[in-house]
mmCIF file of C-alpha atoms in Angstrom:
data_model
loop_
_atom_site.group_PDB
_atom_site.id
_atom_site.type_symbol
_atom_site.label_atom_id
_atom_site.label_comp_id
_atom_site.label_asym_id
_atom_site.label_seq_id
_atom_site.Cartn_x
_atom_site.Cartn_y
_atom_site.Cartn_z
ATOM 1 C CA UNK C 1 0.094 5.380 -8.536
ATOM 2 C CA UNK C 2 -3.040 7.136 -9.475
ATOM 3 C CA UNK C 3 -4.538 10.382 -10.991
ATOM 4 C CA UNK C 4 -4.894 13.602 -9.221
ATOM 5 C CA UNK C 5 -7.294 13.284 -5.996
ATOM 6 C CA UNK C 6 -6.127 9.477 -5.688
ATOM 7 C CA UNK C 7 -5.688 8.135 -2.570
ATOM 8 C CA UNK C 8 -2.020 7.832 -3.055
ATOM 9 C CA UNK C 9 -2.052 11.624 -4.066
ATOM 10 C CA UNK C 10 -3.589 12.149 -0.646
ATOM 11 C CA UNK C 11 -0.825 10.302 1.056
ATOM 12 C CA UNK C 12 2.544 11.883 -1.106
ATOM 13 C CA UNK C 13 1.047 15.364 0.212
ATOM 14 C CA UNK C 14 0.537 14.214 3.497
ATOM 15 C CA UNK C 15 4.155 12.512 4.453
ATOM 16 C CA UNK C 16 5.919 15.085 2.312
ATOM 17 C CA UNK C 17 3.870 17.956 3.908
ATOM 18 C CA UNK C 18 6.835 20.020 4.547
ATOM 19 C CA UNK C 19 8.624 19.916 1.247
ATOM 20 C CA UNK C 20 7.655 21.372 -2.487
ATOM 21 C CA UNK C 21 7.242 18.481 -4.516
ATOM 22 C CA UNK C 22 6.171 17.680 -8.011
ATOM 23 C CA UNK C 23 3.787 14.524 -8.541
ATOM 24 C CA UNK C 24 3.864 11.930 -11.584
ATOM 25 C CA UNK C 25 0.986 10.125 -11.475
ATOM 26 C CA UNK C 26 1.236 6.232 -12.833
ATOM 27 C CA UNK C 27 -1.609 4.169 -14.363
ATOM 28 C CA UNK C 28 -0.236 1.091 -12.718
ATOM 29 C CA UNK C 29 2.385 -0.114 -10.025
ATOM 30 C CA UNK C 30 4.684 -1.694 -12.203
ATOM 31 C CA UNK C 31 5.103 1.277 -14.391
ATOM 32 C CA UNK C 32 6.052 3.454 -11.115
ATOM 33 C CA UNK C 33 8.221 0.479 -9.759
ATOM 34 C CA UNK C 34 10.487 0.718 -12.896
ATOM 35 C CA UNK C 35 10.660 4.920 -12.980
ATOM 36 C CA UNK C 36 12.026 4.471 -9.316
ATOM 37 C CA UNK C 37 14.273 2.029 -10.173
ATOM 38 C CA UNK C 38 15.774 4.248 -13.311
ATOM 39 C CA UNK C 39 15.787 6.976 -10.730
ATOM 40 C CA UNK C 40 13.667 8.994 -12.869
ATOM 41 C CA UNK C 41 12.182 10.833 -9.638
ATOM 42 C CA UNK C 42 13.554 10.763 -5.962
ATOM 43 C CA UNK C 43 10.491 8.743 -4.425
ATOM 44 C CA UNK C 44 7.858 6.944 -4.769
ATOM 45 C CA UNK C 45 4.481 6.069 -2.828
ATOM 46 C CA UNK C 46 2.960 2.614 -3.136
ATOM 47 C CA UNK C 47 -0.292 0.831 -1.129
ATOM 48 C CA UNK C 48 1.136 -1.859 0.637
ATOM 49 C CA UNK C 49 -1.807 -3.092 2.855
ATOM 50 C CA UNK C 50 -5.391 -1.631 3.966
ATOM 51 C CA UNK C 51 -7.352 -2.594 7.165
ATOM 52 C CA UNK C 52 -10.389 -3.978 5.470
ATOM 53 C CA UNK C 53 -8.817 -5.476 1.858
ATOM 54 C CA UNK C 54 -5.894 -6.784 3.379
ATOM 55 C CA UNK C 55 -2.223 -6.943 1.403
ATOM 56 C CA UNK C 56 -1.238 -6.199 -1.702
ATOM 57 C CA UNK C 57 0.769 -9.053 -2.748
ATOM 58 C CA UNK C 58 1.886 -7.912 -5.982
ATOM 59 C CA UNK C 59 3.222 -4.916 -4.830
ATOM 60 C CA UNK C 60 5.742 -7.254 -2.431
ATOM 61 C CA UNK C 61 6.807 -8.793 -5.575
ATOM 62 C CA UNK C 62 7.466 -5.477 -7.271
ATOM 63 C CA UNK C 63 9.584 -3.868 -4.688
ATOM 64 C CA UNK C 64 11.590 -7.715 -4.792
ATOM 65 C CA UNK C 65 12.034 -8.235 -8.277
ATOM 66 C CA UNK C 66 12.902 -4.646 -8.884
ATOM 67 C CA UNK C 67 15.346 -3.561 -5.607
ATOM 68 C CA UNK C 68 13.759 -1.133 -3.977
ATOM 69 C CA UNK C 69 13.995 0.645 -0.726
ATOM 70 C CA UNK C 70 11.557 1.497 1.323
ATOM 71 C CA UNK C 71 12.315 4.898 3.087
ATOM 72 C CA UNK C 72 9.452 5.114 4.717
ATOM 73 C CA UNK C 73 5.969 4.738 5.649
ATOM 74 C CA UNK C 74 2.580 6.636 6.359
ATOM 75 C CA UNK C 75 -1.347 5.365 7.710
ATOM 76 C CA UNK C 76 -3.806 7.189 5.824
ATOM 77 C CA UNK C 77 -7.839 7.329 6.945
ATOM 78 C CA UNK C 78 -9.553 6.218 3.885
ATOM 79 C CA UNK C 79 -12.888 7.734 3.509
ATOM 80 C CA UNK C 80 -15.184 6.430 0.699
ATOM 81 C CA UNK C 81 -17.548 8.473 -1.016
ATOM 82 C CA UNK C 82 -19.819 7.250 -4.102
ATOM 83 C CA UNK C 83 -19.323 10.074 -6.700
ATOM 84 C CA UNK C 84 -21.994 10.940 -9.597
ATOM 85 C CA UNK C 85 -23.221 13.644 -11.842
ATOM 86 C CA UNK C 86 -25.010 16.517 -10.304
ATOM 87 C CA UNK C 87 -28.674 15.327 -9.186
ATOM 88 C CA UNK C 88 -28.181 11.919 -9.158
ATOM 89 C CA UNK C 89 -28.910 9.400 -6.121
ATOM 90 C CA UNK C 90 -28.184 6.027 -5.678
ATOM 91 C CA UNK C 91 -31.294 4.683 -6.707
ATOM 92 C CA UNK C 92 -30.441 6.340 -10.246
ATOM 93 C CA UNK C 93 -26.998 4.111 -10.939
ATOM 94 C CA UNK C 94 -26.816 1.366 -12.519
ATOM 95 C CA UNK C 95 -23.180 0.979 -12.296
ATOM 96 C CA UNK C 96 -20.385 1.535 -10.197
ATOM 97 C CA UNK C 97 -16.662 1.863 -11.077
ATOM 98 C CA UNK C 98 -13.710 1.627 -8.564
ATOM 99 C CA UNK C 99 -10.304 0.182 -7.820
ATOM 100 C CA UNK C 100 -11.223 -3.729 -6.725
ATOM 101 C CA UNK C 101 -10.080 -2.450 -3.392
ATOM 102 C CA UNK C 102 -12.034 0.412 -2.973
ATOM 103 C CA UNK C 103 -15.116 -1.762 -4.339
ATOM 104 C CA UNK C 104 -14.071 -4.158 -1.635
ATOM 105 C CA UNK C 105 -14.245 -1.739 1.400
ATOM 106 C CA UNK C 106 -17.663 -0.567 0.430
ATOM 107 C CA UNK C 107 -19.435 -4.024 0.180
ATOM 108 C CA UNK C 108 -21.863 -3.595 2.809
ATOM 109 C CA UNK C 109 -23.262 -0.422 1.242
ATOM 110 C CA UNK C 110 -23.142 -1.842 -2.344
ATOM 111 C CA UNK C 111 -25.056 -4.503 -1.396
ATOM 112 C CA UNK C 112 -28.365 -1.845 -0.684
ATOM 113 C CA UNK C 113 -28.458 -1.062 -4.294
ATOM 114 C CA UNK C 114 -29.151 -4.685 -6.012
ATOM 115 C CA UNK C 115 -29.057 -2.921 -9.745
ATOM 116 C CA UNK C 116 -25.536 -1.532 -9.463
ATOM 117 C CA UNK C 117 -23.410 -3.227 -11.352
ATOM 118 C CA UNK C 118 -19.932 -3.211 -9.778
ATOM 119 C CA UNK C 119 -16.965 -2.510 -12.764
ATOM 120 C CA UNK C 120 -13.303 -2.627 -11.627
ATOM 121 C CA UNK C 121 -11.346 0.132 -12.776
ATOM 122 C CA UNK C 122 -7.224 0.610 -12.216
ATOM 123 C CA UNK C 123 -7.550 4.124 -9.735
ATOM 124 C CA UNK C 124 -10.055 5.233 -7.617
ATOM 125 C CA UNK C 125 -9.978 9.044 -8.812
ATOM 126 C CA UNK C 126 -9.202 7.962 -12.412
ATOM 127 C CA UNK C 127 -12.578 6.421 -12.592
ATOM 128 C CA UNK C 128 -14.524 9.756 -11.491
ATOM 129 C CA UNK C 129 -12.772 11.290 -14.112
ATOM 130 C CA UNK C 130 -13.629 8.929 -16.664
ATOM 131 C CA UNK C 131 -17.096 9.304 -15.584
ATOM 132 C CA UNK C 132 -16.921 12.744 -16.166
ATOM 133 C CA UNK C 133 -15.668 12.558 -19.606
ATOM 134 C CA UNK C 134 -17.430 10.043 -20.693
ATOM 135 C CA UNK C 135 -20.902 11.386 -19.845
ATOM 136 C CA UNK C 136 -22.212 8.196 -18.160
ATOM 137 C CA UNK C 137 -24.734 9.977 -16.866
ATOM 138 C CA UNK C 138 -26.533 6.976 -14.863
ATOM 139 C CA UNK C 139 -23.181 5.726 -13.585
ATOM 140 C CA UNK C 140 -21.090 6.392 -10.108
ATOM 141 C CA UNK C 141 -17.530 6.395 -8.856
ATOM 142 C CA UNK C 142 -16.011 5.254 -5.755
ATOM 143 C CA UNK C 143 -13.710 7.676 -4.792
ATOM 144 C CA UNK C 144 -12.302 10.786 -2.013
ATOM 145 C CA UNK C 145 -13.948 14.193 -1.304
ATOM 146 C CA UNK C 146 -10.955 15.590 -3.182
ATOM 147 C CA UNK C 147 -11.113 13.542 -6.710
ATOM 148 C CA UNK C 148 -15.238 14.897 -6.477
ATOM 149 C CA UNK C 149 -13.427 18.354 -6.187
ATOM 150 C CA UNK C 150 -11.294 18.350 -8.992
ATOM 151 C CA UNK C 151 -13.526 16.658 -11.393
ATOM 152 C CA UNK C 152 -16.631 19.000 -10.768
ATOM 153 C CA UNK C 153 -18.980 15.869 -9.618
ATOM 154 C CA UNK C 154 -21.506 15.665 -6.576
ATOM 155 C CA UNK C 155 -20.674 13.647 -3.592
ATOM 156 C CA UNK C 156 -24.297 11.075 -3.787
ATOM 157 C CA UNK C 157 -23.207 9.544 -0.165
ATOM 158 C CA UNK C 158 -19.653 9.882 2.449
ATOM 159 C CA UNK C 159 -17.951 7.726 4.184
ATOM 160 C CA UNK C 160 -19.877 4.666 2.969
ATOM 161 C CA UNK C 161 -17.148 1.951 3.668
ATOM 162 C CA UNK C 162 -18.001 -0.812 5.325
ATOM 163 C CA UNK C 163 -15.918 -0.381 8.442
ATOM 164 C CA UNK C 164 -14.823 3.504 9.335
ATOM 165 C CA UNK C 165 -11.527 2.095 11.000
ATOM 166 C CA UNK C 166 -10.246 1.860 7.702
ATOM 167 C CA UNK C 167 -7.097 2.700 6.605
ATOM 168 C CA UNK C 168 -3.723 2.453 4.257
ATOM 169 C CA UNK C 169 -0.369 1.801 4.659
ATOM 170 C CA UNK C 170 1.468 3.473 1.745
ATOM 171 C CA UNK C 171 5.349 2.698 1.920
ATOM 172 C CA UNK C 172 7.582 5.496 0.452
ATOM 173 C CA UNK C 173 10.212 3.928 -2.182
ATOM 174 C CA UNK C 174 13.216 4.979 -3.777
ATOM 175 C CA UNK C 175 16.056 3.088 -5.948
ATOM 176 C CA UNK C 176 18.797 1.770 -3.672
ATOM 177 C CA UNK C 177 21.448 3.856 -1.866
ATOM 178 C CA UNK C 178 23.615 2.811 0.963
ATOM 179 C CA UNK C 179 23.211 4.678 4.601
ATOM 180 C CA UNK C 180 20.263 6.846 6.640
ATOM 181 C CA UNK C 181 19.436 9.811 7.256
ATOM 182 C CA UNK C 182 18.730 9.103 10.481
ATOM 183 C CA UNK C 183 19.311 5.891 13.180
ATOM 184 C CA UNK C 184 15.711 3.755 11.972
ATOM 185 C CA UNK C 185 13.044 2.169 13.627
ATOM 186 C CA UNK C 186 11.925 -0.315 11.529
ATOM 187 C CA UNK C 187 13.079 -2.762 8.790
ATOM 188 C CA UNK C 188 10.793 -4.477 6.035
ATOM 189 C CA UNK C 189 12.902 -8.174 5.476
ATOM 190 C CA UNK C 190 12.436 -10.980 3.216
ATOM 191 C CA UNK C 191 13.159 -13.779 4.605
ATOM 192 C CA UNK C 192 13.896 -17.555 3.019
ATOM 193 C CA UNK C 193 13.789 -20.119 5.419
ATOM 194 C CA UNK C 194 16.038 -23.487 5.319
ATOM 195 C CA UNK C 195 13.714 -26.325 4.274
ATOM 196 C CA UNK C 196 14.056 -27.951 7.439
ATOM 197 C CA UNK C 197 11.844 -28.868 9.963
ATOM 198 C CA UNK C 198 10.949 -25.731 12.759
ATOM 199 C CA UNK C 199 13.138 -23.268 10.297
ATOM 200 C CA UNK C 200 10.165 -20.573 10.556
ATOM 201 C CA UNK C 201 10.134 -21.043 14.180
ATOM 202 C CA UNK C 202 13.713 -20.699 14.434
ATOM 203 C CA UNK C 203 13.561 -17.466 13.310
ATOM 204 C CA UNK C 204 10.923 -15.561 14.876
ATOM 205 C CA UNK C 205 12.870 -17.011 17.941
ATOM 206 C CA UNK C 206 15.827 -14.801 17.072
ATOM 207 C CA UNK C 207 13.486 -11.907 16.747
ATOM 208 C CA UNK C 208 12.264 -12.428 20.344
ATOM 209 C CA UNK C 209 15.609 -13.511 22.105
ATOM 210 C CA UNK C 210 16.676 -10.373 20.705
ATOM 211 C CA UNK C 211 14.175 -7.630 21.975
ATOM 212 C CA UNK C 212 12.328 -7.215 18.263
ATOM 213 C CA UNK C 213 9.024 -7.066 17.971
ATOM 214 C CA UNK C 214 7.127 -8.142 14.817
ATOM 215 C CA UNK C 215 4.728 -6.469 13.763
ATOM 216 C CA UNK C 216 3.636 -8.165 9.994
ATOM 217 C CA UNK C 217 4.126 -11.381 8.190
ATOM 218 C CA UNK C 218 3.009 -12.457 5.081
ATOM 219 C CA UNK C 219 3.976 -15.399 3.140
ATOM 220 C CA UNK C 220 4.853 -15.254 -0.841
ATOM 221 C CA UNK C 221 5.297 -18.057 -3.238
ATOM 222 C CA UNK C 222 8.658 -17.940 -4.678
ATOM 223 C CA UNK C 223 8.675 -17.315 -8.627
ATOM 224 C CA UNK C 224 9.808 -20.671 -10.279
ATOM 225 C CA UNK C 225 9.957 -22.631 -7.189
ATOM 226 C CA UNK C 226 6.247 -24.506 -6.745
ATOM 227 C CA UNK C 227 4.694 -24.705 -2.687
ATOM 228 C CA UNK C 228 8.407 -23.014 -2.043
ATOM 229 C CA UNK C 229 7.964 -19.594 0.320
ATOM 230 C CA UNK C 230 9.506 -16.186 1.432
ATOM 231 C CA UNK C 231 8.154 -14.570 4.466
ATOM 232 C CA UNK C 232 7.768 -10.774 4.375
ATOM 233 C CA UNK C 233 8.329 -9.727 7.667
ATOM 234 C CA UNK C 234 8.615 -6.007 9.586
ATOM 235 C CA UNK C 235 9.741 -5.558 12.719
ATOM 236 C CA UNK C 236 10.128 -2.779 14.823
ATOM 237 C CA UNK C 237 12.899 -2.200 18.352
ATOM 238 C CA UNK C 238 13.894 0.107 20.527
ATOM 239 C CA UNK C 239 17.875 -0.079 20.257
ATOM 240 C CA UNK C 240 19.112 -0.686 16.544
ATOM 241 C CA UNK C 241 22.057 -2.661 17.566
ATOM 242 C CA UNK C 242 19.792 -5.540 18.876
ATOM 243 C CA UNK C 243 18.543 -5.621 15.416
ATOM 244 C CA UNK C 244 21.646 -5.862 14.059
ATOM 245 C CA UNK C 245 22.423 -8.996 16.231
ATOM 246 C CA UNK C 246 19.000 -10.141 14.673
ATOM 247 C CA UNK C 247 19.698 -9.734 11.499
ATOM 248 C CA UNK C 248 23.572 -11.456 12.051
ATOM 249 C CA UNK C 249 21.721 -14.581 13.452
ATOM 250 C CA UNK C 250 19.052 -14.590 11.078
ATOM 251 C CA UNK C 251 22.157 -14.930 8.047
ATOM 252 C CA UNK C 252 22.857 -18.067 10.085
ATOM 253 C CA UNK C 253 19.534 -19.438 10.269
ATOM 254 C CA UNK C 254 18.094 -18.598 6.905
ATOM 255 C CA UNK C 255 18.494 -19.285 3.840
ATOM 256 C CA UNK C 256 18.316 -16.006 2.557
ATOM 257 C CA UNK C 257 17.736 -12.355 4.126
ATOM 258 C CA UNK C 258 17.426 -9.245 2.187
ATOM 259 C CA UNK C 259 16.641 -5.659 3.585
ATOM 260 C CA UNK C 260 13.989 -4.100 1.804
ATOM 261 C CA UNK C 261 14.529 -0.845 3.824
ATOM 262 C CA UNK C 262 14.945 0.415 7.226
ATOM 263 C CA UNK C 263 13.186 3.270 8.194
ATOM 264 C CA UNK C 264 11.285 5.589 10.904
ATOM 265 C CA UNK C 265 8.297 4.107 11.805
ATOM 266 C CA UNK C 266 4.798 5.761 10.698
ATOM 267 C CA UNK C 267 2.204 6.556 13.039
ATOM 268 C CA UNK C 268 -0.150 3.936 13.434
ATOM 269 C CA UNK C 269 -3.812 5.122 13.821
ATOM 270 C CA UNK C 270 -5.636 4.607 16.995
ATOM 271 C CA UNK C 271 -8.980 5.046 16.257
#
């Protein structure tokens, strides 16, 4: 998802460093959610969660409703910059477009320039371009080092997020297809719990009688089904066939379980 110099961009180069690939940029999620699914390309790279904005919710319901796998995952530093035509400065904008994300992350800097007036836009590097093209000569992007690059505009300030521990997790996706390349080390499940009373705890029990660590949950509301849940849940081991007792209790426990993907686990960050 995203133009050239996009964040996702950043992070499809970055896992696939080794390989020769070929990039289709999408506009929006759902657009790349149903190429995957129609197998129109071999992967695809989607934001799932950032350390400052939080989760993307919608994109949980996108993998759901259309079956995909995840294959894989990558934590990407996320370095803000505020983008605008050559000679500009801050001082000169008097508006600011950005993914809502993006414009999220930077709210401590925004908040110096009172006369900036914030304006969502769907991609981070789309909205240098469209700066560009457009000739809006008193307005400023939100965007990387590289979209500034490609589009031929100055860099006005770096790194102007609010917290500089910030980064993305970007799953990798791809329509479904039985078996691994290799043994994984992590599984992304969605979990339905009976409605009964301690059902939740009953299953992160499992995960902890069995070894498995958990390392996410996030509650959705289930489509059709008012103040009803699913629980997205990853969880991480260190010998697969104590997941796979996990994952024969949970069917016992639950009311549903589906695999969204098992995979090797990305490095997380440190600093």
């Amino acid at each position: 998802q995203g133009v050239e110099g996009s964040f996702h961009n950043e992070a499809a180069s970055s896992y696939f460093v080794d390989k020769e690939i070929a990039i289709q940029p999408f506009h929006d999620f759902r657009s790349l959610a149903k190429s995957i699914r129609a197998k129109n390309m071999d992967y695809g790279v989607m934001a799932i969660e950032n350390t400052i904005a939080g989760t993307i919710l919608p994109n949980y319901a996108l993998i759901n409703e259309y079956d995909l796998k995840i294959t894989g995952e990558i934590y990407t530093r996320i370095e803000m910059n505020l983008i605008a035509h050559k000679g500009k400065k801050a001082t000169d904008l008097d508006q600011v477009f950005s993914h809502p994300m993006a414009l999220l992350q930077c709210a401590d800097y925004l908040a110096n320039y009172p006369q900036i007036k914030l304006s969502e836009y769907d991609d981070t590097a789309d909205s240098v371009k469209m700066i560009r093209d457009k000739q809006l000569e008193n307005a400023g992007a939100i965007a990387s080092k590289k979209a500034a690059e490609i589009f031929g505009m100055d860099i006005v300030d770096s790194n102007i997020e609010t917290n500089k521990k910030n980064y993305t997790r970007f799953l990798i996706i791809k329509s479904r297809m039985n078996g691994h390349d290799q043994i994984p080390q992590k599984a992304s499940l969605r979990v339905i719990t009976k409605h009964d009373p301690g059902a939740l705890a009953d299953v992160l029990l499992i995960f902890k009688l069995n070894g498995i660590n958990m390392t996410k949950i996030q509650s959705m509301p289930i489509l059709g089904k008012p103040y009803q849940y699913a629980f997205n849940i990853d969880v991480v081991w260190e010998d697969y066939d104590n997941y796979k007792d996990a994952l024969h209790a949970l069917s016992t426990k639950a009311e549903l379980v589906k695999v969204h993907g098992e995979y090797k686990k990305g490095n997380i960050p440190t600093v």
